[in-house]
Amino acid sequence: MSNRYLIHTDRVAIRHVCGDDYEEITALTHDSAELHHPWIPRRDSTREAFDGFLDRIAQPTHEGLVICLRQTGAIVGGVNINNIVRGSMQSGMLGYVAYASTTGRGYMSEGLRDLPLSGGHADTGSA
């Protein structure tokens, strides 16, 4: 699994979201509904909706990443960079989510601090 990681620290690693993440992310989102309310609205949790999300983040103007525990690969949070503008005025909008089962341990802070940013977008080799 580590070969899929874009970057890692001692405790967490960052990689792209993939289709295999559907069940884990769906369960984490369901279990974190109380934590997320009222900031994150309930969303359609069907496989079709997740596939639509994957289609969107496959576009050059979007990045979808997950922050995982490095030792187990378990997802602790997600990061989206949307509306990416590349070139001389590089920018993007950052959104992130943590999950209730792993809050309060600094995993998201660690992952966001070490997110491979370069000029306002994830330096994931897709530029």
Backbone atoms as SQL, in Angstrom:
CREATE TABLE atoms (id INTEGER PRIMARY KEY, chain TEXT, resi INTEGER, resn TEXT, atom TEXT, x REAL, y REAL, z REAL);
INSERT INTO atoms VALUES
  (1, 'A', 1, 'MET', 'N', 0.822, -1.199, 0.000),
  (2, 'A', 1, 'MET', 'CA', 0.000, 0.000, 0.000),
  (3, 'A', 1, 'MET', 'C', 0.859, 1.253, 0.000),
  (4, 'A', 2, 'SER', 'N', 2.014, 1.257, 0.618),
  (5, 'A', 2, 'SER', 'CA', 2.812, 2.462, 0.744),
  (6, 'A', 2, 'SER', 'C', 3.245, 3.028, -0.596),
  (7, 'A', 3, 'ASN', 'N', 3.305, 2.203, -1.649),
  (8, 'A', 3, 'ASN', 'CA', 3.712, 2.722, -2.939),
  (9, 'A', 3, 'ASN', 'C', 2.654, 3.641, -3.543),
  (10, 'A', 4, 'ARG', 'N', 1.448, 3.652, -3.011),
  (11, 'A', 4, 'ARG', 'CA', 0.402, 4.564, -3.482),
  (12, 'A', 4, 'ARG', 'C', 0.471, 5.914, -2.784),
  (13, 'A', 5, 'TYR', 'N', 1.277, 6.044, -1.768),
  (14, 'A', 5, 'TYR', 'CA', 1.320, 7.280, -1.008),
  (15, 'A', 5, 'TYR', 'C', 2.117, 8.343, -1.744),
  (16, 'A', 6, 'LEU', 'N', 1.576, 9.562, -1.720),
  (17, 'A', 6, 'LEU', 'CA', 2.253, 10.704, -2.325),
  (18, 'A', 6, 'LEU', 'C', 3.319, 11.247, -1.389),
  (19, 'A', 7, 'ILE', 'N', 3.005, 11.195, -0.100),
  (20, 'A', 7, 'ILE', 'CA', 3.905, 11.698, 0.942),
  (21, 'A', 7, 'ILE', 'C', 3.481, 11.038, 2.247),
  (22, 'A', 8, 'HIS', 'N', 4.399, 10.937, 3.184),
  (23, 'A', 8, 'HIS', 'CA', 4.039, 10.376, 4.489),
  (24, 'A', 8, 'HIS', 'C', 4.901, 10.985, 5.581),
  (25, 'A', 9, 'THR', 'N', 4.379, 10.907, 6.787),
  (26, 'A', 9, 'THR', 'CA', 5.113, 11.263, 7.998),
  (27, 'A', 9, 'THR', 'C', 5.272, 9.969, 8.789),
  (28, 'A', 10, 'ASP', 'N', 5.699, 10.067, 10.011),
  (29, 'A', 10, 'ASP', 'CA', 5.808, 8.856, 10.827),
  (30, 'A', 10, 'ASP', 'C', 4.444, 8.210, 11.061),
  (31, 'A', 11, 'ARG', 'N', 3.383, 9.047, 11.174),
  (32, 'A', 11, 'ARG', 'CA', 2.070, 8.510, 11.542),
  (33, 'A', 11, 'ARG', 'C', 1.041, 8.467, 10.424),
  (34, 'A', 12, 'VAL', 'N', 1.095, 9.397, 9.492),
  (35, 'A', 12, 'VAL', 'CA', 0.062, 9.466, 8.461),
  (36, 'A', 12, 'VAL', 'C', 0.671, 9.486, 7.064),
  (37, 'A', 13, 'ALA', 'N', -0.158, 9.161, 6.092),
  (38, 'A', 13, 'ALA', 'CA', 0.245, 9.179, 4.692),
  (39, 'A', 13, 'ALA', 'C', -0.908, 9.735, 3.871),
  (40, 'A', 14, 'ILE', 'N', -0.574, 10.347, 2.734),
  (41, 'A', 14, 'ILE', 'CA', -1.564, 10.954, 1.854),
  (42, 'A', 14, 'ILE', 'C', -1.535, 10.239, 0.514),
  (43, 'A', 15, 'ARG', 'N', -2.732, 9.936, 0.008),
  (44, 'A', 15, 'ARG', 'CA', -2.847, 9.309, -1.307),
  (45, 'A', 15, 'ARG', 'C', -4.127, 9.789, -1.973),
  (46, 'A', 16, 'HIS', 'N', -4.255, 9.494, -3.256),
  (47, 'A', 16, 'HIS', 'CA', -5.476, 9.831, -3.979),
  (48, 'A', 16, 'HIS', 'C', -6.627, 8.929, -3.527),
  (49, 'A', 17, 'VAL', 'N', -7.829, 9.474, -3.541),
  (50, 'A', 17, 'VAL', 'CA', -9.031, 8.680, -3.307),
  (51, 'A', 17, 'VAL', 'C', -9.187, 7.727, -4.491),
  (52, 'A', 18, 'CYS', 'N', -9.673, 6.513, -4.224),
  (53, 'A', 18, 'CYS', 'CA', -9.906, 5.550, -5.312),
  (54, 'A', 18, 'CYS', 'C', -11.232, 4.832, -5.079),
  (55, 'A', 19, 'GLY', 'N', -11.674, 4.109, -6.088),
  (56, 'A', 19, 'GLY', 'CA', -12.950, 3.398, -6.012),
  (57, 'A', 19, 'GLY', 'C', -13.030, 2.406, -4.870),
  (58, 'A', 20, 'ASP', 'N', -11.897, 1.825, -4.494),
  (59, 'A', 20, 'ASP', 'CA', -11.879, 0.862, -3.395),
  (60, 'A', 20, 'ASP', 'C', -12.186, 1.507, -2.046),
  (61, 'A', 21, 'ASP', 'N', -12.187, 2.843, -1.976),
  (62, 'A', 21, 'ASP', 'CA', -12.439, 3.548, -0.718),
  (63, 'A', 21, 'ASP', 'C', -13.924, 3.719, -0.413),
  (64, 'A', 22, 'TYR', 'N', -14.786, 3.360, -1.353),
  (65, 'A', 22, 'TYR', 'CA', -16.218, 3.629, -1.194),
  (66, 'A', 22, 'TYR', 'C', -16.788, 3.136, 0.138),
  (67, 'A', 23, 'GLU', 'N', -16.618, 1.880, 0.446),
  (68, 'A', 23, 'GLU', 'CA', -17.234, 1.330, 1.662),
  (69, 'A', 23, 'GLU', 'C', -16.672, 1.969, 2.927),
  (70, 'A', 24, 'GLU', 'N', -15.354, 2.158, 2.977),
  (71, 'A', 24, 'GLU', 'CA', -14.749, 2.742, 4.172),
  (72, 'A', 24, 'GLU', 'C', -15.195, 4.191, 4.366),
  (73, 'A', 25, 'ILE', 'N', -15.169, 4.974, 3.305),
  (74, 'A', 25, 'ILE', 'CA', -15.577, 6.380, 3.417),
  (75, 'A', 25, 'ILE', 'C', -17.056, 6.484, 3.745),
  (76, 'A', 26, 'THR', 'N', -17.881, 5.638, 3.159),
  (77, 'A', 26, 'THR', 'CA', -19.312, 5.659, 3.450),
  (78, 'A', 26, 'THR', 'C', -19.568, 5.345, 4.926),
  (79, 'A', 27, 'ALA', 'N', -18.906, 4.330, 5.462),
  (80, 'A', 27, 'ALA', 'CA', -19.073, 3.980, 6.878),
  (81, 'A', 27, 'ALA', 'C', -18.558, 5.099, 7.787),
  (82, 'A', 28, 'LEU', 'N', -17.407, 5.667, 7.464),
  (83, 'A', 28, 'LEU', 'CA', -16.845, 6.749, 8.275),
  (84, 'A', 28, 'LEU', 'C', -17.756, 7.974, 8.266),
  (85, 'A', 29, 'THR', 'N', -18.290, 8.296, 7.108),
  (86, 'A', 29, 'THR', 'CA', -19.195, 9.442, 6.990),
  (87, 'A', 29, 'THR', 'C', -20.460, 9.216, 7.801),
  (88, 'A', 30, 'HIS', 'N', -21.024, 8.030, 7.709),
  (89, 'A', 30, 'HIS', 'CA', -22.232, 7.694, 8.476),
  (90, 'A', 30, 'HIS', 'C', -21.962, 7.797, 9.972),
  (91, 'A', 31, 'ASP', 'N', -20.847, 7.236, 10.414),
  (92, 'A', 31, 'ASP', 'CA', -20.513, 7.232, 11.838),
  (93, 'A', 31, 'ASP', 'C', -20.141, 8.616, 12.357),
  (94, 'A', 32, 'SER', 'N', -19.849, 9.557, 11.461),
  (95, 'A', 32, 'SER', 'CA', -19.418, 10.900, 11.856),
  (96, 'A', 32, 'SER', 'C', -20.496, 11.954, 11.637),
  (97, 'A', 33, 'ALA', 'N', -21.717, 11.539, 11.332),
  (98, 'A', 33, 'ALA', 'CA', -22.792, 12.486, 11.007),
  (99, 'A', 33, 'ALA', 'C', -23.008, 13.514, 12.111),
  (100, 'A', 34, 'GLU', 'N', -22.973, 13.099, 13.357),
  (101, 'A', 34, 'GLU', 'CA', -23.187, 14.032, 14.469),
  (102, 'A', 34, 'GLU', 'C', -22.031, 15.028, 14.573),
  (103, 'A', 35, 'LEU', 'N', -20.815, 14.562, 14.389),
  (104, 'A', 35, 'LEU', 'CA', -19.649, 15.442, 14.412),
  (105, 'A', 35, 'LEU', 'C', -19.730, 16.475, 13.284),
  (106, 'A', 36, 'HIS', 'N', -20.171, 16.050, 12.123),
  (107, 'A', 36, 'HIS', 'CA', -20.182, 16.917, 10.942),
  (108, 'A', 36, 'HIS', 'C', -21.328, 17.915, 10.917),
  (109, 'A', 37, 'HIS', 'N', -22.407, 17.616, 11.637),
  (110, 'A', 37, 'HIS', 'CA', -23.571, 18.514, 11.643),
  (111, 'A', 37, 'HIS', 'C', -23.241, 19.785, 12.402),
  (112, 'A', 38, 'PRO', 'N', -23.536, 20.962, 11.935),
  (113, 'A', 38, 'PRO', 'CA', -24.280, 21.341, 10.737),
  (114, 'A', 38, 'PRO', 'C', -23.389, 21.741, 9.553),
  (115, 'A', 39, 'TRP', 'N', -22.092, 21.512, 9.657),
  (116, 'A', 39, 'TRP', 'CA', -21.158, 22.012, 8.642),
  (117, 'A', 39, 'TRP', 'C', -21.188, 21.221, 7.348),
  (118, 'A', 40, 'ILE', 'N', -21.380, 19.938, 7.440),
  (119, 'A', 40, 'ILE', 'CA', -21.382, 19.101, 6.231),
  (120, 'A', 40, 'ILE', 'C', -22.761, 18.466, 6.107),
  (121, 'A', 41, 'PRO', 'N', -23.486, 18.807, 5.047),
  (122, 'A', 41, 'PRO', 'CA', -24.831, 18.234, 4.890),
  (123, 'A', 41, 'PRO', 'C', -24.760, 16.748, 4.556),
  (124, 'A', 42, 'ARG', 'N', -25.820, 16.043, 4.887),
  (125, 'A', 42, 'ARG', 'CA', -25.895, 14.624, 4.509),
  (126, 'A', 42, 'ARG', 'C', -25.912, 14.548, 2.988),
  (127, 'A', 43, 'ARG', 'N', -25.169, 13.595, 2.472),
  (128, 'A', 43, 'ARG', 'CA', -25.074, 13.435, 1.030),
  (129, 'A', 43, 'ARG', 'C', -25.556, 12.055, 0.625),
  (130, 'A', 44, 'ASP', 'N', -25.838, 11.938, -0.641),
  (131, 'A', 44, 'ASP', 'CA', -26.207, 10.651, -1.215),
  (132, 'A', 44, 'ASP', 'C', -25.027, 9.702, -1.023),
  (133, 'A', 45, 'SER', 'N', -25.261, 8.556, -0.418),
  (134, 'A', 45, 'SER', 'CA', -24.170, 7.624, -0.125),
  (135, 'A', 45, 'SER', 'C', -24.169, 6.404, -1.043),
  (136, 'A', 46, 'THR', 'N', -24.825, 6.528, -2.192),
  (137, 'A', 46, 'THR', 'CA', -24.858, 5.402, -3.129),
  (138, 'A', 46, 'THR', 'C', -23.525, 5.268, -3.857),
  (139, 'A', 47, 'ARG', 'N', -23.312, 4.107, -4.404),
  (140, 'A', 47, 'ARG', 'CA', -22.099, 3.867, -5.206),
  (141, 'A', 47, 'ARG', 'C', -22.076, 4.810, -6.416),
  (142, 'A', 48, 'GLU', 'N', -23.237, 5.066, -6.988),
  (143, 'A', 48, 'GLU', 'CA', -23.315, 5.955, -8.144),
  (144, 'A', 48, 'GLU', 'C', -22.864, 7.368, -7.782),
  (145, 'A', 49, 'ALA', 'N', -23.273, 7.859, -6.613),
  (146, 'A', 49, 'ALA', 'CA', -22.855, 9.189, -6.175),
  (147, 'A', 49, 'ALA', 'C', -21.341, 9.225, -5.948),
  (148, 'A', 50, 'PHE', 'N', -20.792, 8.168, -5.362),
  (149, 'A', 50, 'PHE', 'CA', -19.351, 8.106, -5.130),
  (150, 'A', 50, 'PHE', 'C', -18.604, 8.068, -6.464),
  (151, 'A', 51, 'ASP', 'N', -19.125, 7.316, -7.409),
  (152, 'A', 51, 'ASP', 'CA', -18.497, 7.278, -8.735),
  (153, 'A', 51, 'ASP', 'C', -18.539, 8.652, -9.397),
  (154, 'A', 52, 'GLY', 'N', -19.612, 9.410, -9.181),
  (155, 'A', 52, 'GLY', 'CA', -19.693, 10.784, -9.682),
  (156, 'A', 52, 'GLY', 'C', -18.621, 11.664, -9.064),
  (157, 'A', 53, 'PHE', 'N', -18.390, 11.481, -7.758),
  (158, 'A', 53, 'PHE', 'CA', -17.313, 12.202, -7.069),
  (159, 'A', 53, 'PHE', 'C', -15.964, 11.837, -7.685),
  (160, 'A', 54, 'LEU', 'N', -15.738, 10.548, -7.936),
  (161, 'A', 54, 'LEU', 'CA', -14.476, 10.120, -8.548),
  (162, 'A', 54, 'LEU', 'C', -14.300, 10.724, -9.935),
  (163, 'A', 55, 'ASP', 'N', -15.383, 10.808, -10.693),
  (164, 'A', 55, 'ASP', 'CA', -15.315, 11.438, -12.020),
  (165, 'A', 55, 'ASP', 'C', -14.919, 12.907, -11.893),
  (166, 'A', 56, 'ARG', 'N', -15.489, 13.597, -10.901),
  (167, 'A', 56, 'ARG', 'CA', -15.186, 15.025, -10.714),
  (168, 'A', 56, 'ARG', 'C', -13.727, 15.230, -10.331),
  (169, 'A', 57, 'ILE', 'N', -13.219, 14.420, -9.401),
  (170, 'A', 57, 'ILE', 'CA', -11.834, 14.634, -8.960),
  (171, 'A', 57, 'ILE', 'C', -10.814, 14.127, -9.972),
  (172, 'A', 58, 'ALA', 'N', -11.288, 13.450, -11.004),
  (173, 'A', 58, 'ALA', 'CA', -10.388, 13.034, -12.084),
  (174, 'A', 58, 'ALA', 'C', -10.105, 14.186, -13.046),
  (175, 'A', 59, 'GLN', 'N', -10.871, 15.263, -12.929),
  (176, 'A', 59, 'GLN', 'CA', -10.681, 16.429, -13.783),
  (177, 'A', 59, 'GLN', 'C', -9.428, 17.190, -13.345),
  (178, 'A', 60, 'PRO', 'N', -8.763, 17.879, -14.261),
  (179, 'A', 60, 'PRO', 'CA', -7.541, 18.608, -13.896),
  (180, 'A', 60, 'PRO', 'C', -7.769, 19.778, -12.944),
  (181, 'A', 61, 'THR', 'N', -9.019, 20.160, -12.748),
  (182, 'A', 61, 'THR', 'CA', -9.329, 21.268, -11.849),
  (183, 'A', 61, 'THR', 'C', -9.692, 20.812, -10.438),
  (184, 'A', 62, 'HIS', 'N', -9.516, 19.525, -10.162),
  (185, 'A', 62, 'HIS', 'CA', -9.873, 18.985, -8.847),
  (186, 'A', 62, 'HIS', 'C', -8.855, 17.926, -8.411),
  (187, 'A', 63, 'GLU', 'N', -8.637, 17.839, -7.112),
  (188, 'A', 63, 'GLU', 'CA', -7.831, 16.773, -6.513),
  (189, 'A', 63, 'GLU', 'C', -8.632, 16.209, -5.351),
  (190, 'A', 64, 'GLY', 'N', -8.652, 14.907, -5.209),
  (191, 'A', 64, 'GLY', 'CA', -9.296, 14.249, -4.077),
  (192, 'A', 64, 'GLY', 'C', -8.284, 13.351, -3.393),
  (193, 'A', 65, 'LEU', 'N', -8.006, 13.635, -2.140),
  (194, 'A', 65, 'LEU', 'CA', -6.976, 12.920, -1.394),
  (195, 'A', 65, 'LEU', 'C', -7.551, 12.388, -0.090),
  (196, 'A', 66, 'VAL', 'N', -6.949, 11.338, 0.427),
  (197, 'A', 66, 'VAL', 'CA', -7.280, 10.865, 1.763),
  (198, 'A', 66, 'VAL', 'C', -6.016, 10.863, 2.612),
  (199, 'A', 67, 'ILE', 'N', -6.207, 11.136, 3.876),
  (200, 'A', 67, 'ILE', 'CA', -5.134, 11.033, 4.862),
  (201, 'A', 67, 'ILE', 'C', -5.373, 9.732, 5.608),
  (202, 'A', 68, 'CYS', 'N', -4.367, 8.886, 5.635),
  (203, 'A', 68, 'CYS', 'CA', -4.484, 7.541, 6.202),
  (204, 'A', 68, 'CYS', 'C', -3.466, 7.342, 7.317),
  (205, 'A', 69, 'LEU', 'N', -3.758, 6.413, 8.204),
  (206, 'A', 69, 'LEU', 'CA', -2.753, 5.973, 9.158),
  (207, 'A', 69, 'LEU', 'C', -1.681, 5.223, 8.368),
  (208, 'A', 70, 'ARG', 'N', -0.469, 5.596, 8.559),
  (209, 'A', 70, 'ARG', 'CA', 0.603, 5.010, 7.753),
  (210, 'A', 70, 'ARG', 'C', 0.767, 3.511, 8.004),
  (211, 'A', 71, 'GLN', 'N', 0.633, 3.090, 9.244),
  (212, 'A', 71, 'GLN', 'CA', 0.874, 1.685, 9.582),
  (213, 'A', 71, 'GLN', 'C', -0.235, 0.749, 9.110),
  (214, 'A', 72, 'THR', 'N', -1.490, 1.238, 9.110),
  (215, 'A', 72, 'THR', 'CA', -2.607, 0.354, 8.768),
  (216, 'A', 72, 'THR', 'C', -3.296, 0.696, 7.458),
  (217, 'A', 73, 'GLY', 'N', -3.124, 1.923, 6.989),
  (218, 'A', 73, 'GLY', 'CA', -3.819, 2.370, 5.790),
  (219, 'A', 73, 'GLY', 'C', -5.236, 2.848, 6.048),
  (220, 'A', 74, 'ALA', 'N', -5.705, 2.797, 7.296),
  (221, 'A', 74, 'ALA', 'CA', -7.059, 3.239, 7.627),
  (222, 'A', 74, 'ALA', 'C', -7.197, 4.733, 7.349),
  (223, 'A', 75, 'ILE', 'N', -8.307, 5.110, 6.741),
  (224, 'A', 75, 'ILE', 'CA', -8.563, 6.504, 6.409),
  (225, 'A', 75, 'ILE', 'C', -8.962, 7.266, 7.664),
  (226, 'A', 76, 'VAL', 'N', -8.337, 8.432, 7.892),
  (227, 'A', 76, 'VAL', 'CA', -8.681, 9.287, 9.035),
  (228, 'A', 76, 'VAL', 'C', -9.339, 10.583, 8.586),
  (229, 'A', 77, 'GLY', 'N', -9.223, 10.925, 7.302),
  (230, 'A', 77, 'GLY', 'CA', -9.835, 12.152, 6.807),
  (231, 'A', 77, 'GLY', 'C', -9.658, 12.293, 5.313),
  (232, 'A', 78, 'GLY', 'N', -10.295, 13.310, 4.781),
  (233, 'A', 78, 'GLY', 'CA', -10.223, 13.564, 3.354),
  (234, 'A', 78, 'GLY', 'C', -9.889, 15.014, 3.077),
  (235, 'A', 79, 'VAL', 'N', -9.293, 15.250, 1.921),
  (236, 'A', 79, 'VAL', 'CA', -8.922, 16.593, 1.484),
  (237, 'A', 79, 'VAL', 'C', -9.331, 16.729, 0.022),
  (238, 'A', 80, 'ASN', 'N', -10.056, 17.793, -0.272),
  (239, 'A', 80, 'ASN', 'CA', -10.387, 18.111, -1.655),
  (240, 'A', 80, 'ASN', 'C', -9.789, 19.470, -1.992),
  (241, 'A', 81, 'ILE', 'N', -9.189, 19.550, -3.145),
  (242, 'A', 81, 'ILE', 'CA', -8.747, 20.834, -3.674),
  (243, 'A', 81, 'ILE', 'C', -9.565, 21.037, -4.948),
  (244, 'A', 82, 'ASN', 'N', -10.411, 22.055, -4.935),
  (245, 'A', 82, 'ASN', 'CA', -11.357, 22.295, -6.016),
  (246, 'A', 82, 'ASN', 'C', -11.051, 23.599, -6.730),
  (247, 'A', 83, 'ASN', 'N', -11.563, 23.721, -7.915),
  (248, 'A', 83, 'ASN', 'CA', -11.420, 24.937, -8.717),
  (249, 'A', 83, 'ASN', 'C', -9.962, 25.343, -8.864),
  (250, 'A', 84, 'ILE', 'N', -9.136, 24.374, -9.169),
  (251, 'A', 84, 'ILE', 'CA', -7.703, 24.614, -9.303),
  (252, 'A', 84, 'ILE', 'C', -7.448, 25.422, -10.569),
  (253, 'A', 85, 'VAL', 'N', -6.676, 26.484, -10.405),
  (254, 'A', 85, 'VAL', 'CA', -6.207, 27.294, -11.516),
  (255, 'A', 85, 'VAL', 'C', -4.709, 27.100, -11.583),
  (256, 'A', 86, 'ARG', 'N', -4.231, 26.637, -12.714),
  (257, 'A', 86, 'ARG', 'CA', -2.805, 26.391, -12.872),
  (258, 'A', 86, 'ARG', 'C', -2.194, 27.518, -13.700),
  (259, 'A', 87, 'GLY', 'N', -0.893, 27.569, -13.724),
  (260, 'A', 87, 'GLY', 'CA', -0.211, 28.620, -14.472),
  (261, 'A', 87, 'GLY', 'C', 0.331, 29.668, -13.530),
  (262, 'A', 88, 'SER', 'N', 0.454, 30.896, -14.013),
  (263, 'A', 88, 'SER', 'CA', 1.102, 31.940, -13.217),
  (264, 'A', 88, 'SER', 'C', 0.273, 32.357, -12.006),
  (265, 'A', 89, 'MET', 'N', -1.044, 32.139, -12.032),
  (266, 'A', 89, 'MET', 'CA', -1.917, 32.531, -10.918),
  (267, 'A', 89, 'MET', 'C', -2.461, 31.291, -10.236),
  (268, 'A', 90, 'GLN', 'N', -1.597, 30.375, -9.841),
  (269, 'A', 90, 'GLN', 'CA', -2.027, 29.098, -9.279),
  (270, 'A', 90, 'GLN', 'C', -2.813, 29.301, -7.995),
  (271, 'A', 91, 'SER', 'N', -3.974, 28.647, -7.952),
  (272, 'A', 91, 'SER', 'CA', -4.808, 28.736, -6.759),
  (273, 'A', 91, 'SER', 'C', -5.779, 27.567, -6.748),
  (274, 'A', 92, 'GLY', 'N', -6.478, 27.412, -5.652),
  (275, 'A', 92, 'GLY', 'CA', -7.493, 26.383, -5.510),
  (276, 'A', 92, 'GLY', 'C', -8.192, 26.561, -4.183),
  (277, 'A', 93, 'MET', 'N', -9.334, 25.935, -4.043),
  (278, 'A', 93, 'MET', 'CA', -10.093, 25.997, -2.798),
  (279, 'A', 93, 'MET', 'C', -9.913, 24.685, -2.051),
  (280, 'A', 94, 'LEU', 'N', -9.481, 24.785, -0.812),
  (281, 'A', 94, 'LEU', 'CA', -9.196, 23.614, 0.009),
  (282, 'A', 94, 'LEU', 'C', -10.384, 23.305, 0.914),
  (283, 'A', 95, 'GLY', 'N', -10.798, 22.063, 0.904),
  (284, 'A', 95, 'GLY', 'CA', -11.806, 21.581, 1.826),
  (285, 'A', 95, 'GLY', 'C', -11.296, 20.306, 2.471),
  (286, 'A', 96, 'TYR', 'N', -11.685, 20.052, 3.703),
  (287, 'A', 96, 'TYR', 'CA', -11.210, 18.835, 4.368),
  (288, 'A', 96, 'TYR', 'C', -12.241, 18.350, 5.366),
  (289, 'A', 97, 'VAL', 'N', -12.131, 17.085, 5.693),
  (290, 'A', 97, 'VAL', 'CA', -13.051, 16.472, 6.640),
  (291, 'A', 97, 'VAL', 'C', -12.270, 15.474, 7.496),
  (292, 'A', 98, 'ALA', 'N', -12.591, 15.466, 8.777),
  (293, 'A', 98, 'ALA', 'CA', -12.045, 14.468, 9.710),
  (294, 'A', 98, 'ALA', 'C', -13.185, 13.522, 10.084),
  (295, 'A', 99, 'TYR', 'N', -12.844, 12.369, 10.567),
  (296, 'A', 99, 'TYR', 'CA', -13.864, 11.392, 10.951),
  (297, 'A', 99, 'TYR', 'C', -13.824, 11.148, 12.457),
  (298, 'A', 100, 'ALA', 'N', -15.003, 10.916, 13.025),
  (299, 'A', 100, 'ALA', 'CA', -15.186, 10.857, 14.477),
  (300, 'A', 100, 'ALA', 'C', -14.285, 9.827, 15.155),
  (301, 'A', 101, 'SER', 'N', -14.032, 8.714, 14.499),
  (302, 'A', 101, 'SER', 'CA', -13.278, 7.639, 15.144),
  (303, 'A', 101, 'SER', 'C', -11.824, 7.990, 15.436),
  (304, 'A', 102, 'THR', 'N', -11.312, 9.021, 14.791),
  (305, 'A', 102, 'THR', 'CA', -9.893, 9.359, 14.983),
  (306, 'A', 102, 'THR', 'C', -9.658, 10.835, 15.314),
  (307, 'A', 103, 'THR', 'N', -10.697, 11.559, 15.715),
  (308, 'A', 103, 'THR', 'CA', -10.502, 12.972, 16.046),
  (309, 'A', 103, 'THR', 'C', -9.699, 13.132, 17.339),
  (310, 'A', 104, 'GLY', 'N', -9.083, 14.287, 17.472),
  (311, 'A', 104, 'GLY', 'CA', -8.371, 14.628, 18.696),
  (312, 'A', 104, 'GLY', 'C', -6.985, 14.030, 18.833),
  (313, 'A', 105, 'ARG', 'N', -6.468, 13.438, 17.786),
  (314, 'A', 105, 'ARG', 'CA', -5.141, 12.815, 17.855),
  (315, 'A', 105, 'ARG', 'C', -4.107, 13.528, 16.997),
  (316, 'A', 106, 'GLY', 'N', -4.537, 14.580, 16.294),
  (317, 'A', 106, 'GLY', 'CA', -3.620, 15.363, 15.486),
  (318, 'A', 106, 'GLY', 'C', -3.312, 14.808, 14.110),
  (319, 'A', 107, 'TYR', 'N', -4.022, 13.764, 13.700),
  (320, 'A', 107, 'TYR', 'CA', -3.740, 13.165, 12.394),
  (321, 'A', 107, 'TYR', 'C', -4.019, 14.138, 11.247),
  (322, 'A', 108, 'MET', 'N', -5.149, 14.816, 11.298),
  (323, 'A', 108, 'MET', 'CA', -5.492, 15.743, 10.219),
  (324, 'A', 108, 'MET', 'C', -4.541, 16.939, 10.209),
  (325, 'A', 109, 'SER', 'N', -4.208, 17.455, 11.375),
  (326, 'A', 109, 'SER', 'CA', -3.247, 18.568, 11.431),
  (327, 'A', 109, 'SER', 'C', -1.926, 18.158, 10.810),
  (328, 'A', 110, 'GLU', 'N', -1.483, 16.979, 11.152),
  (329, 'A', 110, 'GLU', 'CA', -0.219, 16.471, 10.617),
  (330, 'A', 110, 'GLU', 'C', -0.296, 16.290, 9.099),
  (331, 'A', 111, 'GLY', 'N', -1.378, 15.705, 8.628),
  (332, 'A', 111, 'GLY', 'CA', -1.529, 15.484, 7.196),
  (333, 'A', 111, 'GLY', 'C', -1.666, 16.779, 6.420),
  (334, 'A', 112, 'LEU', 'N', -2.466, 17.712, 6.931),
  (335, 'A', 112, 'LEU', 'CA', -2.639, 18.989, 6.240),
  (336, 'A', 112, 'LEU', 'C', -1.353, 19.810, 6.258),
  (337, 'A', 113, 'ARG', 'N', -0.629, 19.758, 7.329),
  (338, 'A', 113, 'ARG', 'CA', 0.632, 20.493, 7.426),
  (339, 'A', 113, 'ARG', 'C', 1.635, 19.971, 6.405),
  (340, 'A', 114, 'ASP', 'N', 1.611, 18.687, 6.162),
  (341, 'A', 114, 'ASP', 'CA', 2.583, 18.084, 5.262),
  (342, 'A', 114, 'ASP', 'C', 2.030, 17.801, 3.871),
  (343, 'A', 115, 'LEU', 'N', 0.804, 18.293, 3.589),
  (344, 'A', 115, 'LEU', 'CA', 0.233, 18.129, 2.259),
  (345, 'A', 115, 'LEU', 'C', 1.196, 18.722, 1.237),
  (346, 'A', 116, 'PRO', 'N', 1.506, 17.975, 0.190),
  (347, 'A', 116, 'PRO', 'CA', 2.493, 18.456, -0.777),
  (348, 'A', 116, 'PRO', 'C', 1.945, 19.587, -1.635),
  (349, 'A', 117, 'LEU', 'N', 1.973, 20.803, -1.090),
  (350, 'A', 117, 'LEU', 'CA', 1.449, 21.954, -1.820),
  (351, 'A', 117, 'LEU', 'C', 2.569, 22.665, -2.563),
  (352, 'A', 118, 'SER', 'N', 2.235, 23.099, -3.743),
  (353, 'A', 118, 'SER', 'CA', 3.173, 23.845, -4.557),
  (354, 'A', 118, 'SER', 'C', 2.394, 24.843, -5.370),
  (355, 'A', 119, 'GLY', 'N', 2.472, 26.112, -4.992),
  (356, 'A', 119, 'GLY', 'CA', 1.790, 27.130, -5.767),
  (357, 'A', 119, 'GLY', 'C', 0.275, 27.058, -5.686),
  (358, 'A', 120, 'GLY', 'N', -0.274, 26.544, -4.595),
  (359, 'A', 120, 'GLY', 'CA', -1.708, 26.541, -4.410),
  (360, 'A', 120, 'GLY', 'C', -2.421, 25.279, -4.845),
  (361, 'A', 121, 'HIS', 'N', -1.689, 24.256, -5.253),
  (362, 'A', 121, 'HIS', 'CA', -2.358, 23.002, -5.588),
  (363, 'A', 121, 'HIS', 'C', -1.488, 21.843, -5.162),
  (364, 'A', 122, 'ALA', 'N', -2.102, 20.690, -5.064),
  (365, 'A', 122, 'ALA', 'CA', -1.363, 19.504, -4.645),
  (366, 'A', 122, 'ALA', 'C', -0.311, 19.176, -5.686),
  (367, 'A', 123, 'ASP', 'N', 0.891, 18.967, -5.240),
  (368, 'A', 123, 'ASP', 'CA', 1.985, 18.596, -6.126),
  (369, 'A', 123, 'ASP', 'C', 1.934, 17.086, -6.303),
  (370, 'A', 124, 'THR', 'N', 0.948, 16.638, -7.092),
  (371, 'A', 124, 'THR', 'CA', 0.703, 15.203, -7.245),
  (372, 'A', 124, 'THR', 'C', 1.153, 14.678, -8.593),
  (373, 'A', 125, 'GLY', 'N', 1.857, 15.510, -9.334),
  (374, 'A', 125, 'GLY', 'CA', 2.345, 15.068, -10.627),
  (375, 'A', 125, 'GLY', 'C', 1.312, 15.140, -11.721),
  (376, 'A', 126, 'SER', 'N', 0.141, 15.707, -11.437),
  (377, 'A', 126, 'SER', 'CA', -0.905, 15.761, -12.452),
  (378, 'A', 126, 'SER', 'C', -0.964, 17.100, -13.159),
  (379, 'A', 127, 'ALA', 'N', -0.072, 18.011, -12.813),
  (380, 'A', 127, 'ALA', 'CA', -0.087, 19.346, -13.444),
  (381, 'A', 127, 'ALA', 'C', 0.414, 19.279, -14.865);
